[in-house]
């Protein structure tokens, strides 16, 4: 939940302060990609 709020806030700030505009689909794809990477990094390593 916190990660979702952080991503929304970050995109909003980029839009306002850096004058960028991102499509909703691109934001969702980036969120899914980053979430997947985080989940894989938390899995224990096999020995």
PDB file of C-alpha atoms in Angstrom:
ATOM      1  CA  UNK A   1       0.000   0.000   0.000  1.00  0.00           C
ATOM      2  CA  UNK A   2       2.750   2.417   0.965  1.00  0.00           C
ATOM      3  CA  UNK A   3       4.685   1.619  -2.208  1.00  0.00           C
ATOM      4  CA  UNK A   4       1.652   2.445  -4.349  1.00  0.00           C
ATOM      5  CA  UNK A   5       1.197   5.805  -2.641  1.00  0.00           C
ATOM      6  CA  UNK A   6       4.901   6.540  -3.107  1.00  0.00           C
ATOM      7  CA  UNK A   7       4.724   5.812  -6.859  1.00  0.00           C
ATOM      8  CA  UNK A   8       1.670   8.007  -7.340  1.00  0.00           C
ATOM      9  CA  UNK A   9       3.306  10.851  -5.414  1.00  0.00           C
ATOM     10  CA  UNK A  10       6.541  10.474  -7.364  1.00  0.00           C
ATOM     11  CA  UNK A  11       4.774  10.596 -10.732  1.00  0.00           C
ATOM     12  CA  UNK A  12       2.765  13.619  -9.636  1.00  0.00           C
ATOM     13  CA  UNK A  13       5.925  15.451  -8.551  1.00  0.00           C
ATOM     14  CA  UNK A  14       7.670  14.662 -11.834  1.00  0.00           C
ATOM     15  CA  UNK A  15       4.681  15.988 -13.727  1.00  0.00           C
ATOM     16  CA  UNK A  16       4.601  19.235 -11.743  1.00  0.00           C
ATOM     17  CA  UNK A  17       8.277  20.017 -11.118  1.00  0.00           C
ATOM     18  CA  UNK A  18      10.033  18.411 -14.081  1.00  0.00           C
ATOM     19  CA  UNK A  19       7.331  19.182 -16.648  1.00  0.00           C
ATOM     20  CA  UNK A  20       7.045  15.557 -17.739  1.00  0.00           C
ATOM     21  CA  UNK A  21       3.899  13.736 -18.681  1.00  0.00           C
ATOM     22  CA  UNK A  22       3.528   9.982 -18.500  1.00  0.00           C
ATOM     23  CA  UNK A  23       0.691   7.914 -19.888  1.00  0.00           C
ATOM     24  CA  UNK A  24      -1.348   5.980 -17.318  1.00  0.00           C
ATOM     25  CA  UNK A  25      -0.412   2.702 -18.972  1.00  0.00           C
ATOM     26  CA  UNK A  26       3.299   3.539 -18.718  1.00  0.00           C
ATOM     27  CA  UNK A  27       2.933   4.340 -15.016  1.00  0.00           C
ATOM     28  CA  UNK A  28       1.134   1.040 -14.424  1.00  0.00           C
ATOM     29  CA  UNK A  29       3.762  -0.932 -16.373  1.00  0.00           C
ATOM     30  CA  UNK A  30       6.584   0.687 -14.406  1.00  0.00           C
ATOM     31  CA  UNK A  31       4.796  -0.069 -11.142  1.00  0.00           C
ATOM     32  CA  UNK A  32       4.298  -3.732 -12.084  1.00  0.00           C
ATOM     33  CA  UNK A  33       7.893  -4.087 -13.261  1.00  0.00           C
ATOM     34  CA  UNK A  34       9.337  -2.570 -10.099  1.00  0.00           C
ATOM     35  CA  UNK A  35       7.002  -4.588  -7.862  1.00  0.00           C
ATOM     36  CA  UNK A  36       8.067  -7.803  -9.567  1.00  0.00           C
ATOM     37  CA  UNK A  37      11.740  -6.949  -9.127  1.00  0.00           C
ATOM     38  CA  UNK A  38      11.182  -6.215  -5.434  1.00  0.00           C
ATOM     39  CA  UNK A  39       9.376  -9.525  -4.910  1.00  0.00           C
ATOM     40  CA  UNK A  40      12.185 -11.463  -6.582  1.00  0.00           C
ATOM     41  CA  UNK A  41      14.836  -9.717  -4.509  1.00  0.00           C
ATOM     42  CA  UNK A  42      13.079 -10.708  -1.263  1.00  0.00           C
ATOM     43  CA  UNK A  43      12.974 -14.421  -2.074  1.00  0.00           C
ATOM     44  CA  UNK A  44      15.575 -16.535  -0.271  1.00  0.00           C
ATOM     45  CA  UNK A  45      18.403 -17.828  -2.402  1.00  0.00           C
ATOM     46  CA  UNK A  46      18.623 -21.544  -3.134  1.00  0.00           C
ATOM     47  CA  UNK A  47      21.811 -23.272  -2.075  1.00  0.00           C
TER      48      UNK A  47
END
